[in-house]
CSV table of C-alpha atoms in Angstrom, one decimal:
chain,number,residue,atom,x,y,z
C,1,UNK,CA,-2.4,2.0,-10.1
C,2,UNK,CA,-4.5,4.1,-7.3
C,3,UNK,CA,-1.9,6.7,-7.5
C,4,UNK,CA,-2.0,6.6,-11.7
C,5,UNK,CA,-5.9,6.8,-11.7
C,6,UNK,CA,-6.0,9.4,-8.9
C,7,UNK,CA,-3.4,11.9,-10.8
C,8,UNK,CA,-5.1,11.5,-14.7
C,9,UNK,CA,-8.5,12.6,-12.8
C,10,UNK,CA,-7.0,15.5,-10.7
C,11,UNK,CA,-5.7,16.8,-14.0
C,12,UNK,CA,-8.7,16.2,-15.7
C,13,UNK,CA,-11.0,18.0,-13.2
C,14,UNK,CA,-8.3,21.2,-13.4
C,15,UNK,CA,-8.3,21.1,-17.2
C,16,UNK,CA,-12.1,20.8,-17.4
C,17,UNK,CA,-12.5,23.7,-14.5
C,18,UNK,CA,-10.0,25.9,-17.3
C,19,UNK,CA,-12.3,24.6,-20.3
C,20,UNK,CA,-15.1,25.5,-18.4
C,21,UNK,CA,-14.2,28.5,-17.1
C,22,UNK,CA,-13.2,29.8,-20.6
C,23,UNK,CA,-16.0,28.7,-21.9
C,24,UNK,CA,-18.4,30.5,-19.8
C,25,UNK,CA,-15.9,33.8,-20.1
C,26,UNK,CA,-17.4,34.7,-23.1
C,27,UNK,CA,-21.5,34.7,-24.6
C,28,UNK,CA,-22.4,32.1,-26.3
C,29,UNK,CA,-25.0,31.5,-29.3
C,30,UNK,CA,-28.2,29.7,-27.9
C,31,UNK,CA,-28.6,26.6,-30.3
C,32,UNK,CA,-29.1,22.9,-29.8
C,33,UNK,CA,-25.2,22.6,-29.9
C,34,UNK,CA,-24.3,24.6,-27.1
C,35,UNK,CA,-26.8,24.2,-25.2
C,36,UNK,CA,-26.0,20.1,-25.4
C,37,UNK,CA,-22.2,21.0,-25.0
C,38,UNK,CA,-22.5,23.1,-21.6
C,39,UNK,CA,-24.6,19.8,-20.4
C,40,UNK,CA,-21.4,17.8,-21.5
C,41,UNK,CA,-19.3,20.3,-19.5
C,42,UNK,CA,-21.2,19.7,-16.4
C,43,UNK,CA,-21.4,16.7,-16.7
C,44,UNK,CA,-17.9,15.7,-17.2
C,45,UNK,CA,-17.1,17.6,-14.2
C,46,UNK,CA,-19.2,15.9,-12.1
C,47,UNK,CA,-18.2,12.7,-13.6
C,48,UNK,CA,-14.6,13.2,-12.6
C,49,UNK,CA,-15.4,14.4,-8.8
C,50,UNK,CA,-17.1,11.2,-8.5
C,51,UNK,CA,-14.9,9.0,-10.0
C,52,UNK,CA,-12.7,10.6,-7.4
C,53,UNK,CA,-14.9,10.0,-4.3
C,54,UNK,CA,-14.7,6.4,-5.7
C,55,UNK,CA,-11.2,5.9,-4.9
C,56,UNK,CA,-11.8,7.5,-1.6
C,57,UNK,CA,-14.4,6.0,-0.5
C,58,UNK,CA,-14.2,2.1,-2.5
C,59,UNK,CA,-10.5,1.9,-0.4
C,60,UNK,CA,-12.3,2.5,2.6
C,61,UNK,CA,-15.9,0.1,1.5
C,62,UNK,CA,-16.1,-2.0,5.0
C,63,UNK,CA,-15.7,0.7,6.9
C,64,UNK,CA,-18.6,3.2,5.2
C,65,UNK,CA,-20.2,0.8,3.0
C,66,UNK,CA,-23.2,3.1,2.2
C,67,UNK,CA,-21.4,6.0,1.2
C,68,UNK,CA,-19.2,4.0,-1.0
C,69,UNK,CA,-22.5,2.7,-2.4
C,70,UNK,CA,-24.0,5.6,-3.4
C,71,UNK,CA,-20.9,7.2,-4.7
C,72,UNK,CA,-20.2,4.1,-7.2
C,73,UNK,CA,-23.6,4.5,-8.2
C,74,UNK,CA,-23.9,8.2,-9.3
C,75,UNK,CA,-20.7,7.8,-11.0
C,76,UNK,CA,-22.4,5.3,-13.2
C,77,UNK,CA,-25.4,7.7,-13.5
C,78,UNK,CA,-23.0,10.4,-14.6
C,79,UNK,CA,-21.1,8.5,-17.2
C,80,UNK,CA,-24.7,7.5,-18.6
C,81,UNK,CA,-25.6,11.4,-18.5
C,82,UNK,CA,-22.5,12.4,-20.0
C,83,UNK,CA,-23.3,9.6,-22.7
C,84,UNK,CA,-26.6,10.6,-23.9
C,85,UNK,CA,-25.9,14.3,-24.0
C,86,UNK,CA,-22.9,13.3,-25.9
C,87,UNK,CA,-24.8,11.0,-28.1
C,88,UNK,CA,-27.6,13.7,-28.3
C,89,UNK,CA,-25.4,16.4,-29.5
C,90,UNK,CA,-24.8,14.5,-32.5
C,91,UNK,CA,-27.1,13.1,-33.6
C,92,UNK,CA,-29.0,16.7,-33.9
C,93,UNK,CA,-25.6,18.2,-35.4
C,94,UNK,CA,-26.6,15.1,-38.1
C,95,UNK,CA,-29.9,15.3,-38.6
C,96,UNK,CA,-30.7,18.7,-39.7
C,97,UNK,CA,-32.9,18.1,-42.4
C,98,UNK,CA,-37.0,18.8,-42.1
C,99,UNK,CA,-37.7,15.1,-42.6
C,100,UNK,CA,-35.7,13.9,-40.2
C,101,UNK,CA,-36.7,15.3,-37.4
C,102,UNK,CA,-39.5,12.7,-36.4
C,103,UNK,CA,-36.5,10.4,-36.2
C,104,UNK,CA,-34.5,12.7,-33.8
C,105,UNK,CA,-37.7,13.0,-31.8
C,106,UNK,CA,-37.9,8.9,-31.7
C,107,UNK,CA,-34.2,9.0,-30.3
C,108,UNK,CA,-35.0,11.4,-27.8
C,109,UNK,CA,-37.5,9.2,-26.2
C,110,UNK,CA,-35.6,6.1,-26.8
C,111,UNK,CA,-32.5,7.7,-24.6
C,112,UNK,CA,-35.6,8.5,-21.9
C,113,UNK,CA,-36.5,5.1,-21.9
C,114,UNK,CA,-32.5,3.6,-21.6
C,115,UNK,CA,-31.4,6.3,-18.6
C,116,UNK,CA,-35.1,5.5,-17.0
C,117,UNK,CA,-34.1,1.7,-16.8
C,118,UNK,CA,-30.5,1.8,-16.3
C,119,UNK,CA,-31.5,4.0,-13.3
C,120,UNK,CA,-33.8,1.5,-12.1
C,121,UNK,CA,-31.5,-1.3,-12.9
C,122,UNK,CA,-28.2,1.0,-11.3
C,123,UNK,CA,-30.3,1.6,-7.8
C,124,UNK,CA,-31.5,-1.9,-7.0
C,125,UNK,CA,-29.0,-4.4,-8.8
C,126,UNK,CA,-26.2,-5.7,-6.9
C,127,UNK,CA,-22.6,-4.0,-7.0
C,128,UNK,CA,-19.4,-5.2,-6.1
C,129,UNK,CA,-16.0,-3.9,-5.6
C,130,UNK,CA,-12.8,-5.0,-6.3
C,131,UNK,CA,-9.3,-3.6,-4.5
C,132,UNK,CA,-6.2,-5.3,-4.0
C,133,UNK,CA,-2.9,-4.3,-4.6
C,134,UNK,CA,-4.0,-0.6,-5.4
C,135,UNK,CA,-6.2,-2.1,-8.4
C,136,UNK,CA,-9.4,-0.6,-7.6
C,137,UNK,CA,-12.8,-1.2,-9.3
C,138,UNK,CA,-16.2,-2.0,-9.1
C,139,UNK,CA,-18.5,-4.4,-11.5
C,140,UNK,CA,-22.2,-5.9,-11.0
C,141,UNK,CA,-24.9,-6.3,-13.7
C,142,UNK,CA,-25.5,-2.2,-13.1
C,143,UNK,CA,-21.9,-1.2,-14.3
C,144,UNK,CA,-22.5,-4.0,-17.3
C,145,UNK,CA,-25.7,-2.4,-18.1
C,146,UNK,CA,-24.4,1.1,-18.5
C,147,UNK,CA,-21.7,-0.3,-20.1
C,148,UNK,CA,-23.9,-1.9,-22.9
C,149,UNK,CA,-25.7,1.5,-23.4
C,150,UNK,CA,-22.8,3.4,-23.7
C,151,UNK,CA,-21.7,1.1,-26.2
C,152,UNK,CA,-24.6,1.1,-28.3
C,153,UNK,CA,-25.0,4.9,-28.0
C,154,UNK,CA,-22.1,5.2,-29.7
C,155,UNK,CA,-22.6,3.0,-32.7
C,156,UNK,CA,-25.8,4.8,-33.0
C,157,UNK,CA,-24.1,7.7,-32.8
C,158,UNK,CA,-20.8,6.6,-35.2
C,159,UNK,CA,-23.7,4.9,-38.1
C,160,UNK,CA,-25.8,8.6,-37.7
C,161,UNK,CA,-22.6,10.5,-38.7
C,162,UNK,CA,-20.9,8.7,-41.2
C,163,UNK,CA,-24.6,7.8,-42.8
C,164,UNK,CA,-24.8,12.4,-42.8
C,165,UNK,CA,-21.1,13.3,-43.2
C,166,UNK,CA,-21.4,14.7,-46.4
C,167,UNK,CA,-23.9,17.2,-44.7
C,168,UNK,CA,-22.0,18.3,-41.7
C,169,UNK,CA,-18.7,20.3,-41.1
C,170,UNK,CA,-15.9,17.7,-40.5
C,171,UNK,CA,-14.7,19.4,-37.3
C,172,UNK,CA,-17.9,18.9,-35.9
C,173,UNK,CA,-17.7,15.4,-36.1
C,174,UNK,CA,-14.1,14.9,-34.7
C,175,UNK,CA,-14.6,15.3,-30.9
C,176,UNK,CA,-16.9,11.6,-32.0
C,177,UNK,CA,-14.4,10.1,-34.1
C,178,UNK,CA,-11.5,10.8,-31.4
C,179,UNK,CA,-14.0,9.3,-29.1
C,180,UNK,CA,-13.9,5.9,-30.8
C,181,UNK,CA,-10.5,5.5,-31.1
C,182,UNK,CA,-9.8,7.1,-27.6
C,183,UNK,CA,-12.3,4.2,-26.3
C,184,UNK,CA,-10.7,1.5,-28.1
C,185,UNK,CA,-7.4,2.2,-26.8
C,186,UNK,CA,-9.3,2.6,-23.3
C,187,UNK,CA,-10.5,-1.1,-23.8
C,188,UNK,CA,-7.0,-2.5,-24.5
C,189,UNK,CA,-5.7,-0.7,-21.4
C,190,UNK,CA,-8.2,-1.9,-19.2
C,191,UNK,CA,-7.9,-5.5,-20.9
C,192,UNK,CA,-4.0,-5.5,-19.4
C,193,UNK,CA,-4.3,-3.6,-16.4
C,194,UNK,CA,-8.3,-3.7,-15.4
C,195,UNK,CA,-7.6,-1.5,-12.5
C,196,UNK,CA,-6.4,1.4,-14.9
C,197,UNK,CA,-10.1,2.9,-16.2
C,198,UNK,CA,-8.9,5.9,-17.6
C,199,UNK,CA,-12.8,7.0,-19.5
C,200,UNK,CA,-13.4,9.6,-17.5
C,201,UNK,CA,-10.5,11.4,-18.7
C,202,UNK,CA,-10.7,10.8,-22.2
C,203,UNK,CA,-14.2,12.1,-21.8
C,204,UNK,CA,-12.9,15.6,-20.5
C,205,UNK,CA,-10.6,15.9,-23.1
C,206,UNK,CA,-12.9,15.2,-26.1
């Protein structure tokens, strides 16, 4: 399963340095949309290197068990970052309307308030690894926190689009609706074989 996990993120980290570097080739409109989406870019690359350095360095935990630390936890910090620009990105692709921007300003500051205390609650909060057999993973009340605000960001996000569909280009709403269904087949995968988390590289292909 190490071997599986290491290869998808390799080829993930070469087809987001392609995406990105295509992306970048050419000038770019300055909106709320792009702006949010080179975030996501970044962020997804950063997310797979990590992910990476877990494998390398959750294999080796007893002998360098600060640097696998601190690895594990800025790969939760990324996924969280590449959640909220994510969930950010849509909701102001939904709400375009005058009135509701007091709402997308709420939401702002609510996703503030989430990364503020999953940071907190990421730094200081227990994590524990898992590795036999080449099944690799961590868990803690950290990874279940992000976990929980990734999961509710995307509800959010899911009610906020099909509540404004009628008001929004359909193709701008598919990179979420991929992400759903991506995520539930992500579940089911990791509900047979735990050790297979293959998120990261549905998130660099959305």
């Amino acid at each position: 399963m190490m071997f599986i996990g290491i290869s998808l993120i390799t080829c993930s980290i070469v087809y987001s340095v392609l995406v990105m570097a295509v992306f970048f080739s050419k000038p770019r409109l300055s909106s709320h949309e792009t702006k949010f989406y080179k975030k996501i870019l970044y962020a997804n690359l950063a997310n797979l290197i990590l992910e990476l350095g877990c494998f390398l360095t959750i294999a080796h935990a007893s002998k360098i068990p600060f640097l696998a630390a601190v690895v594990s936890r800025l790969f939760l910090f990324s996924l969280l970052i590449w959640n909220i620009y994510f969930t950010l990105y849509v909701f102001h692709i939904c709400f375009i309307e005058k009135k509701q921007k007091k709402l997308l300003s709420f939401i702002v500051n609510l996703e503030l308030v989430l990364y503020i205390a999953a940071t907190l609650i990421v730094s200081f909060s227990p994590l524990y690894y898992f590795y036999e057999n080449n099944v690799m993973y961590s868990y803690g009340f950290g990874a279940d926190f992000v976990s929980l605000i990734y999961s509710l960001n995307l509800i959010l996000a899911l009610i906020a689009a099909i509540k404004n569909y009628k008001k929004i280009a359909v193709k701008k709403l598919l990179p979420l609706f991929a992400l759903v269904f991506l995520i539930g087949i992500c579940i089911l995968i990791r509900a047979i074989e735990p050790g297979l988390n293959i998120l990261s590289c549905i998130m660099a292909f959305i």
